[in-house]
Amino acid sequence: MSSSEKEFAPLSLSTVRALNDKLYEKRKVAALEIEKMVKEFSTANNSAQIQQLIRVLTDEFAVSNNPHSRKGGLIGLAACAIALGKESSMYLDQLIDPVLACFSDPDSRVRYYACEALYNIVKVARGAVLGRFNDIFDGLSKLAADPDPNVKNGSELLDRLLKDIVSESTSFDLASFMPLLRERIYTKNQFARQFLVSWVTVLDSVPDINMLVYLPEFLDGLFHILADPSREVRRMCESALGEFLKGIKKSPSSANFSNMVNILIVHCQAQDELLQLTAIMWLKEFILLAGRAMLPFAAGILTAVLPCVAYEDHRRKNIKDTAIAVNNSLLRLITTEDDLSVTTSPVEGDDKDQDKEKEKEKGFLSSFSYKDKVELELAPVVDVLTRHLLHESMLTRIAVLRWIYNLHIKIPNKIFRHVDELFPVLLKTLSDKADEVILLDLEVLAEIASSPAGQRARPAGEKSSSSQNLATGGEQAPSGVMMNTYFTKFMVSLIKLFSTDKELLENRGSFIVRQLCLLLNAEAIFRALAEILLEEEDLRFAAIMVQTLNSILLTSTELFELRTQLKDLKTKESCDLFCCLYQSWCHNPVATVSLCLLTQNYRHSCDLLQLFGDLEVTVEFLTEIDKLVQLIESPIFTYLRLQLLDAQQNAYLIKALYGLLMLLPQSRAFDTLRHRLDCLPASHLIPQHQSVQAPPPEQREHVARINFHQLIQHFQHVQAKHRTAKQRVRPRHTEDSTHRLEMP
């Protein structure tokens, strides 16, 4: 035997030449010879010769530098497998390794014949090849993106065969396959993605394979594929994700929600609309299925969905609607029980009853709710809400405010630990351009200011900021009423906000105060604001603020009860309130007179008007008197106008009105007031018995105790401070005195 024959033994030289031939037909003839030879060796149980033949086909042909030799080696290896049949499982590694190596051959024809060879090997070995599944899958995933269409077709045939084998198998090692799938699923190639999604779908359809257990490992990759530019790839991926979601709904116990929710949160913020919608839909189902198990992820979920509720274009309506549903479902998971100590656990029977009730009322599974004792971590949630309260969209800001409001309703004690973080942003939101945002913001601030979680009893020795009670001339007694520390802080901050944002005060100041009077106690608000303004150093601002508050007091329907209380002054408390307001109202002389007219302190009104001769008369001053005259003609002061019928009992009222008339220049307001005074009935027309009916308003029981002399002194003191302040400013801001006297 020659050296050549020994080198290729047991192959004959004619077979070797045929395997190296460039013609497929000749290589095919050689393959048939090899198949016949292997069958003879197998019959004789000559495994050594079989192994030698496979070694020769590998070393001398499959890895040869000659592409035709490589083709011959591949067809020869396939012939060996066909001849061995089921016994090929004994030689699988030797048969498969050289074929897989040719999958990356630079020659496309070699790659094609490698697919063909492996197809034949897999066809005869069937389930035995599953031990090499990862290697075969790895090779196929690369061939799926092959630029040669013939190679792709060949790989698809092999791919279908392998899928059939896996589908029939009951021993597929899914755990070993997962690391490879997790690595390959992030490919960017369209065809490779299509290949991967098809395999995920097939594996999920096999009854004996539970893909849900491993879903967290490749879910992120699937969502990346969902954003592929190819419509077909997106359709396949969307379908696969839909099947997985159905599986989760059917068997939620198999799903690891906590390991997947963060993946969804990331993709909820994607730019691709299909990707974003799908992720939000998954989040919606997760909250319904897992219930309170989602609470630890509340901050992330809010980060994802809060911007989505602001979408206004029709194209993203589904995303917006789903985001709103997610937001509402998450909010419903928080209950008043969350405000209790986490160490307390419900009785098992009560737990079941609660779960059933929640499932009935809310329509979602709550089996996870209390058994897991999941607690909401508020710090990150508050951080997210604080940031999104500054979001550009009004709808997002509204959603945030509703969250903050509901947290204060459901878990006031816990949320109050973070109120210092929220409070400044809530105050800033009062400058929002949208009325709806301001209304909700005021509701939140009102809830903070009145919440029992922020209340404390005022200590017996603590005095209010207005220590002198001008009704009695002594110190104000403690009220003993539960006070919320944030109420005072809110009022102080509100005054500071108005002082720094004059535009807000001018455009929204009245609106804000009126709404607060509806949400909180109007008397408490006016009393607090008056006490704060009493200490205000910016006297110009104090005068403007008093003017605003006075206008609200005299005209707003929300303050009808407070006006009635001040008008009658029937109680000591109402007199105390009058004196409290009076002290701050002194910053604005006309407002002070209007307060006295409202409270029927007509004699004191006359005393004040006598002092007006010492005040600087400006256009602004006369404009305020003009407005007061208009108010006197309004329904608010109907009772005052009727009192003019009893001139003897209300002489000071008439004198006060004449005093206003004397202050006015010739103008429309002057004519209006003069015409009103001209309507006073002549003294001979008034029945004599009318003059001895009720005592004058100044003689009311509690009013008689007011130290009006002290009030006058306080008024003079405040006005002196204003004069001093104006004199300091005047050198820098000169005004023409004649201009100041012009009426608008």
XYZ file of C-alpha atoms in Angstrom, residues 46-626:
581
model
C -15.643 -2.135 13.553
C -15.892 1.181 15.383
C -12.177 1.828 14.991
C -12.472 1.974 11.224
C -15.520 4.245 11.508
C -13.634 6.637 13.767
C -10.642 6.542 11.417
C -12.881 7.348 8.459
C -14.486 10.297 10.275
C -11.005 11.550 11.272
C -9.812 11.428 7.652
C -12.917 13.204 6.387
C -12.365 15.882 9.015
C -8.612 16.418 8.898
C -8.008 15.867 5.180
C -11.165 17.337 3.763
C -13.471 19.356 6.058
C -10.649 21.628 7.254
C -8.761 21.698 3.978
C -7.711 24.923 2.284
C -9.406 23.734 -0.889
C -13.122 24.688 -0.850
C -14.025 21.681 -3.030
C -12.271 19.390 -0.548
C -14.248 20.987 2.284
C -17.460 20.335 0.372
C -16.384 16.726 -0.125
C -15.584 16.335 3.548
C -19.023 17.685 4.532
C -20.932 15.356 2.214
C -18.773 12.485 3.442
C -19.553 13.186 7.095
C -23.262 13.370 6.260
C -22.958 10.001 4.493
C -21.392 8.532 7.617
C -24.300 9.686 9.743
C -26.864 8.362 7.276
C -25.133 4.972 7.208
C -24.901 4.786 10.999
C -28.545 5.726 11.594
C -29.353 5.707 15.299
C -25.824 4.535 16.046
C -24.631 7.959 14.904
C -25.244 9.167 18.457
C -22.002 7.370 19.405
C -20.016 9.632 17.050
C -21.984 12.876 17.253
C -19.190 15.114 18.510
C -16.804 13.919 15.761
C -19.520 14.414 13.146
C -20.917 17.744 14.303
C -17.790 19.740 15.238
C -16.230 19.940 11.742
C -19.614 20.735 10.220
C -20.254 23.577 12.658
C -16.791 24.941 11.919
C -17.801 25.289 8.271
C -20.781 27.479 9.239
C -18.370 30.431 9.312
C -16.539 29.459 6.096
C -15.824 32.402 3.750
C -17.205 30.395 0.815
C -21.006 30.608 0.722
C -21.266 27.230 -1.054
C -19.301 25.602 1.759
C -21.659 27.181 4.288
C -24.610 25.870 2.319
C -23.228 22.307 2.218
C -22.501 22.576 5.936
C -26.217 23.270 6.503
C -27.102 20.326 4.286
C -24.646 18.030 6.084
C -25.843 18.983 9.553
C -29.450 18.606 8.407
C -28.738 14.970 7.485
C -26.856 14.341 10.717
C -29.662 15.819 12.834
C -32.299 13.965 10.820
C -30.870 10.563 11.716
C -29.715 11.403 15.250
C -32.957 13.200 16.252
C -33.144 13.746 20.014
C -29.534 12.745 20.542
C -28.376 16.069 19.092
C -30.062 18.029 21.904
C -26.893 17.575 23.926
C -25.228 19.824 21.344
C -28.260 22.119 20.992
C -26.500 25.285 22.171
C -23.689 24.852 19.627
C -26.099 24.186 16.798
C -28.364 27.079 17.866
C -25.369 29.413 18.045
C -24.372 28.475 14.506
C -27.896 28.800 13.171
C -28.361 32.236 14.770
C -25.394 33.446 12.735
C -26.541 31.795 9.506
C -29.980 33.421 9.912
C -28.304 36.708 9.055
C -26.217 35.246 6.207
C -26.154 37.472 3.116
C -26.432 34.495 0.755
C -30.083 33.493 0.164
C -29.186 29.844 -0.502
C -27.378 29.598 2.810
C -30.359 31.184 4.558
C -32.724 28.730 2.926
C -30.521 25.823 3.942
C -30.326 27.100 7.537
C -34.103 27.492 7.636
C -34.587 23.836 6.681
C -32.232 22.787 9.451
C -33.940 25.230 11.827
C -37.385 23.744 11.190
C -36.075 20.215 11.711
C -34.446 21.188 14.998
C -37.657 22.859 16.185
C -39.613 19.704 15.458
C -37.147 17.669 17.495
C -37.277 20.082 20.437
C -41.078 20.150 20.312
C -41.194 16.367 20.536
C -38.608 16.162 23.310
C -39.437 15.805 26.989
C -35.888 16.405 28.197
C -34.894 19.734 26.681
C -32.418 21.515 28.987
C -33.933 25.003 29.104
C -31.700 26.163 31.957
C -28.543 25.507 29.923
C -29.991 27.287 26.919
C -30.981 30.497 28.734
C -27.500 32.085 28.989
C -27.071 31.737 25.222
C -30.521 33.155 24.497
C -29.887 36.042 26.873
C -26.665 36.839 25.020
C -27.972 36.449 21.473
C -31.274 38.256 21.965
C -29.602 41.679 21.914
C -28.511 41.268 18.304
C -29.295 44.189 15.988
C -29.678 42.103 12.827
C -33.247 41.898 11.574
C -33.041 38.258 10.415
C -31.262 37.100 13.539
C -33.986 38.762 15.596
C -36.648 37.014 13.551
C -34.852 33.707 14.158
C -34.655 34.313 17.917
C -38.298 35.335 18.284
C -39.390 32.255 16.347
C -37.457 30.043 18.760
C -38.871 31.793 21.806
C -42.356 31.250 20.402
C -41.697 27.562 19.700
C -40.255 26.904 23.134
C -43.197 28.677 24.769
C -45.614 26.441 22.831
C -44.060 23.197 24.121
C -46.243 21.910 26.978
C -43.331 20.452 28.938
C -41.324 23.699 28.826
C -42.220 26.544 31.211
C -40.743 29.658 29.647
C -42.453 31.970 32.155
C -39.957 30.942 34.802
C -37.101 32.300 32.680
C -38.984 35.222 31.133
C -37.113 37.888 33.182
C -33.864 36.755 31.544
C -34.897 37.620 27.993
C -37.884 39.960 28.377
C -35.721 43.058 27.983
C -34.298 41.679 24.743
C -37.788 40.994 23.407
C -38.797 44.593 24.069
C -35.710 45.788 22.207
C -36.704 43.601 19.268
C -40.217 45.063 19.399
C -38.715 48.369 18.268
C -37.161 46.802 15.141
C -37.748 48.771 11.920
C -39.078 45.638 10.184
C -42.845 45.357 10.373
C -42.675 41.553 10.207
C -40.224 41.338 13.103
C -42.367 43.710 15.176
C -45.473 41.674 14.400
C -43.766 38.422 15.448
C -42.408 39.962 18.636
C -45.720 41.577 19.534
C -47.437 38.223 19.084
C -44.844 36.462 21.251
C -45.174 39.039 24.009
C -48.943 38.740 23.811
C -48.718 34.987 24.365
C -46.433 35.457 27.340
C -48.845 37.964 28.869
C -51.694 35.496 28.400
C -49.592 32.889 30.155
C -48.925 35.249 33.056
C -52.633 35.985 33.419
C -53.397 32.267 33.329
C -50.696 31.311 35.807
C -49.548 34.375 37.791
C -47.803 32.200 40.353
C -45.250 31.236 37.687
C -44.325 34.852 36.981
C -41.572 36.694 38.791
C -43.153 40.145 38.760
C -40.452 41.873 40.779
C -37.717 40.796 38.346
C -39.619 42.099 35.333
C -41.253 45.324 36.485
C -38.075 47.418 36.202
C -37.637 46.205 32.622
C -41.127 47.471 31.841
C -40.478 50.782 33.579
C -37.493 51.418 31.311
C -39.406 50.628 28.121
C -42.415 52.706 29.200
C -40.160 55.688 28.599
C -39.176 54.636 25.071
C -39.753 56.860 22.047
C -41.180 54.024 19.945
C -44.962 54.100 20.358
C -45.608 50.345 20.009
C -42.841 49.586 22.478
C -44.123 52.176 24.943
C -47.753 51.076 24.658
C -46.878 47.399 25.110
C -44.740 48.093 28.174
C -47.455 50.213 29.796
C -50.069 47.549 29.041
C -47.864 44.985 30.770
C -47.482 47.314 33.749
C -51.239 47.656 33.947
C -51.678 43.880 34.060
C -48.853 43.475 36.571
C -50.540 45.872 38.986
C -53.872 44.080 38.592
C -52.291 40.646 39.054
C -49.579 41.279 41.628
C -51.433 43.961 43.567
C -49.494 45.362 46.499
C -46.369 43.486 45.440
C -45.911 46.393 43.018
C -45.782 49.052 45.755
C -41.974 48.875 46.195
C -41.706 49.878 42.538
C -44.174 52.773 42.802
C -41.531 55.453 42.275
C -40.298 53.853 39.064
C -43.815 53.249 37.786
C -44.751 56.873 38.429
C -41.617 58.035 36.647
C -42.729 56.010 33.644
C -46.428 56.870 33.475
C -46.753 60.445 34.759
C -45.317 62.010 31.579
C -47.576 59.756 29.481
C -50.803 61.110 30.967
C -49.943 64.411 29.277
C -50.130 63.075 25.722
C -52.712 65.050 23.790
C -52.255 63.887 20.191
C -54.751 61.314 18.932
C -51.956 59.014 17.764
C -50.882 58.309 21.339
C -54.339 58.238 22.899
C -54.063 54.523 23.760
C -50.795 55.148 25.572
C -52.339 58.006 27.532
C -55.468 56.035 28.476
C -53.413 53.042 29.596
C -51.053 55.270 31.576
C -54.022 56.838 33.364
C -55.341 53.356 34.184
C -51.924 52.335 35.553
C -51.728 55.518 37.614
C -55.204 55.015 39.091
C -54.656 51.313 39.795
C -51.395 52.018 41.581
C -53.029 54.732 43.667
C -55.823 52.364 44.690
C -53.281 49.915 46.113
C -52.550 52.383 48.909
C -55.073 52.203 51.741
C -55.572 53.819 55.117
C -54.203 50.627 56.681
C -50.795 51.581 55.313
C -50.708 54.424 57.820
C -50.704 51.946 60.677
C -47.613 50.363 62.140
C -46.130 47.753 59.811
C -45.623 45.421 62.768
C -49.329 44.803 63.002
C -50.534 41.954 60.819
C -54.163 41.090 60.135
C -55.818 37.907 61.313
C -55.780 35.250 58.619
C -59.549 35.145 58.378
C -59.790 38.918 58.179
C -57.071 38.852 55.536
C -59.143 36.594 53.312
C -62.238 38.705 53.795
C -60.293 41.822 52.873
C -58.872 40.123 49.798
C -62.306 39.022 48.618
C -63.787 42.439 49.208
C -60.971 44.160 47.341
C -61.226 41.716 44.456
C -64.970 42.317 44.268
C -64.790 46.096 44.483
C -61.637 46.764 42.502
C -61.748 43.896 40.061
C -58.224 42.605 40.447
C -56.391 39.892 42.349
C -55.358 40.955 45.802
C -54.001 37.666 47.092
C -50.589 39.288 47.331
C -51.866 42.360 49.152
C -51.562 41.804 52.872
C -49.986 38.382 53.054
C -46.689 39.773 51.825
C -46.891 42.779 54.194
C -45.536 45.012 51.442
C -44.876 48.572 52.558
C -44.741 51.618 50.316
C -41.359 53.333 50.446
C -42.363 56.967 50.438
C -39.028 58.775 50.059
C -38.448 57.873 46.380
C -42.141 58.391 45.610
C -42.055 61.883 47.102
C -38.910 62.623 45.110
C -40.627 61.605 41.856
C -43.764 63.598 42.680
C -41.733 66.671 43.593
C -39.838 66.570 40.296
C -42.921 65.992 38.179
C -44.836 68.775 39.905
C -42.584 71.028 37.825
C -43.420 69.155 34.610
C -44.273 71.256 31.579
C -47.638 69.565 31.081
C -50.671 70.683 33.068
C -52.145 67.172 32.992
C -49.039 65.688 34.578
C -49.019 68.350 37.282
C -52.680 67.622 37.999
C -51.949 63.887 38.279
C -49.106 64.616 40.706
C -51.292 66.849 42.875
C -53.967 64.155 43.038
C -51.314 61.716 44.201
C -50.109 64.055 46.922
C -53.669 64.788 48.012
C -54.584 61.101 48.212
C -51.424 60.290 50.143
C -52.411 62.920 52.709
C -55.896 61.429 52.897
C -54.825 57.775 53.111
C -51.491 57.860 54.938
C -51.292 61.306 56.586
C -48.909 60.298 59.356
C -46.364 58.802 56.989
C -46.542 61.481 54.315
C -46.145 64.198 56.945
C -42.583 62.984 57.483
C -41.860 64.307 53.993
C -44.031 67.412 54.036
C -41.002 69.704 54.329
C -39.840 68.452 50.927
C -43.241 68.935 49.325
C -44.240 72.220 50.934
C -41.921 74.602 49.021
C -42.821 73.076 45.657
C -46.520 73.224 46.461
C -46.205 76.890 47.329
C -44.351 77.543 44.079
C -47.158 75.811 42.198
C -49.551 78.544 43.322
C -47.954 80.628 40.559
C -49.083 78.088 37.950
C -50.824 79.462 34.871
C -53.652 76.911 34.962
C -56.603 77.494 37.308
C -57.246 73.776 37.642
C -53.705 73.217 38.892
C -54.029 76.039 41.417
C -57.347 74.669 42.681
C -55.858 71.220 43.268
C -52.740 72.742 44.775
C -54.869 74.695 47.223
C -56.742 71.519 48.138
C -53.441 69.819 48.931
C -52.141 72.759 50.939
C -55.453 73.015 52.784
C -55.280 69.329 53.639
C -51.731 69.766 54.937
C -52.753 72.790 56.965
C -55.753 71.049 58.531
C -54.564 67.448 58.785
C -54.684 65.889 62.261
C -51.216 64.511 61.522
C -49.854 68.054 61.741
C -51.946 69.281 64.653
C -50.758 70.145 68.119
C -52.440 71.727 71.098
C -51.249 75.254 71.739
C -49.452 75.255 75.108
C -51.198 77.154 77.871
C -48.464 79.755 78.144
C -48.073 80.350 74.393
C -49.409 83.610 73.029
C -50.573 84.436 69.584
C -48.541 86.811 67.432
C -50.989 89.540 68.456
C -50.507 89.493 72.180
C -52.638 92.498 72.979
C -56.370 91.905 72.913
C -57.869 95.306 72.136
C -61.343 94.109 73.041
C -60.409 93.852 76.686
C -57.187 95.778 76.814
C -55.321 92.717 78.101
C -53.584 89.585 76.751
C -55.470 87.218 74.553
C -56.418 84.029 76.340
C -55.291 80.739 74.759
C -57.970 79.240 72.601
C -57.206 75.612 73.523
C -58.212 74.619 70.004
C -56.109 72.057 68.181
C -53.844 74.023 65.851
C -51.940 72.717 62.863
C -48.416 74.082 62.811
C -48.418 74.058 59.027
C -51.465 76.304 58.901
C -49.475 79.205 60.302
C -46.476 78.260 58.171
C -48.715 78.197 55.117
C -50.174 81.623 55.873
C -46.712 83.111 56.460
C -45.411 81.550 53.248
C -48.441 82.769 51.325
C -47.879 86.348 52.467
C -44.197 86.051 51.556
C -45.118 84.688 48.136
C -47.512 87.570 47.502
C -44.884 90.081 48.615
C -42.297 88.724 46.170
C -44.689 88.054 43.298
C -46.810 91.165 42.879
C -48.248 89.848 39.622
C -49.562 86.768 41.419
C -51.185 88.944 44.074
C -52.782 91.170 41.474
C -54.030 88.415 39.143
C -54.675 85.482 41.457
C -54.502 86.783 45.015
C -58.248 87.174 45.462
C -58.920 83.821 43.779
C -56.453 82.006 46.059
C -57.755 83.544 49.300
C -61.397 82.908 48.360
C -60.707 79.253 47.589
C -58.850 78.830 50.857
C -61.835 80.275 52.685
C -63.961 77.528 51.122
C -61.461 74.786 51.947
C -60.544 75.972 55.433
C -62.062 78.171 58.104
C -62.499 81.697 56.750
C -62.222 83.313 60.165
C -58.997 81.446 60.927
C -57.529 82.520 57.593
C -58.361 86.197 58.000
C -57.244 86.218 61.609
C -53.924 84.555 60.715
C -53.264 86.847 57.759
C -54.093 89.896 59.847
C -51.682 88.853 62.594
C -48.914 88.238 60.047
C -49.475 91.568 58.300
C -49.280 93.320 61.633
C -45.568 92.423 61.729
C -44.959 93.126 58.015
C -41.973 95.409 57.466
C -42.840 96.298 53.876
C -45.547 98.840 54.654
C -46.403 99.469 51.021
C -47.069 95.777 50.470
C -49.018 95.580 53.742
C -51.340 98.357 52.542
C -51.924 96.615 49.205
C -52.515 93.266 50.899
C -55.013 94.782 53.334
C -56.807 96.433 50.424
C -57.040 93.029 48.685
C -58.272 91.249 51.802
C -60.793 93.990 52.506
C -62.189 93.715 48.993
C -62.517 89.943 49.429
C -64.176 90.377 52.810
C -66.746 92.850 51.509
C -67.595 91.285 48.151
C -67.023 87.501 48.139
C -70.013 85.210 48.511
C -67.697 82.691 50.221
C -67.415 85.092 53.177
C -71.111 85.745 53.777
C -71.075 84.114 57.223
C -67.935 85.966 58.260
C -69.456 89.282 57.173
C -72.610 88.492 59.145
C -70.538 87.674 62.190
C -68.664 90.987 61.926
C -71.769 92.990 61.097
C -73.589 91.943 64.246
C -70.672 91.650 66.719
C -72.970 89.711 69.028
C -70.245 87.710 70.745
C -66.958 88.361 72.458
C -65.242 86.215 69.804
C -66.600 88.353 66.974
C -65.383 91.501 68.761
C -61.963 89.898 69.183
C -61.917 89.146 65.466
C -62.860 92.764 64.654
C -60.021 94.071 66.787
C -57.579 91.605 65.262
C -58.497 92.664 61.739
C -58.573 96.331 62.702
C -54.935 96.352 63.776
C -53.729 95.235 60.336
C -56.431 97.116 58.425
C -54.859 100.288 59.811
C -52.230 99.912 57.058
C -54.967 101.112 54.704
C -57.117 104.015 56.004
C -60.043 103.523 53.610
C -60.123 99.782 54.359
C -60.212 100.626 58.070
C -63.239 102.888 57.575
C -65.002 100.241 55.469
C -64.378 97.656 58.217
C -65.956 100.038 60.745
C -68.947 100.601 58.452
C -69.321 96.832 58.021
C -69.276 96.297 61.793
C -71.653 99.281 62.356
C -69.074 101.155 64.418
C -70.244 104.444 62.929
C -69.036 106.742 65.660
C -65.543 105.335 65.337
C -65.805 105.793 61.548
C -66.425 109.480 62.148
C -63.404 109.687 64.445
C -61.240 108.044 61.778
C -62.504 110.349 59.037
C -61.573 113.351 61.164
C -57.984 112.067 61.061
C -58.008 111.785 57.275
C -57.292 115.508 57.054
C -53.748 114.761 58.218
C -53.216 112.052 55.567
C -51.649 112.577 52.173
C -54.449 112.574 49.613
C -53.331 110.786 46.449
C -55.086 109.480 43.371
C -54.865 105.994 44.824
C -56.428 107.182 48.077
C -59.343 108.863 46.275
C -59.823 105.812 44.041
C -60.257 103.645 47.126
C -62.899 106.035 48.510
C -64.600 105.891 45.103
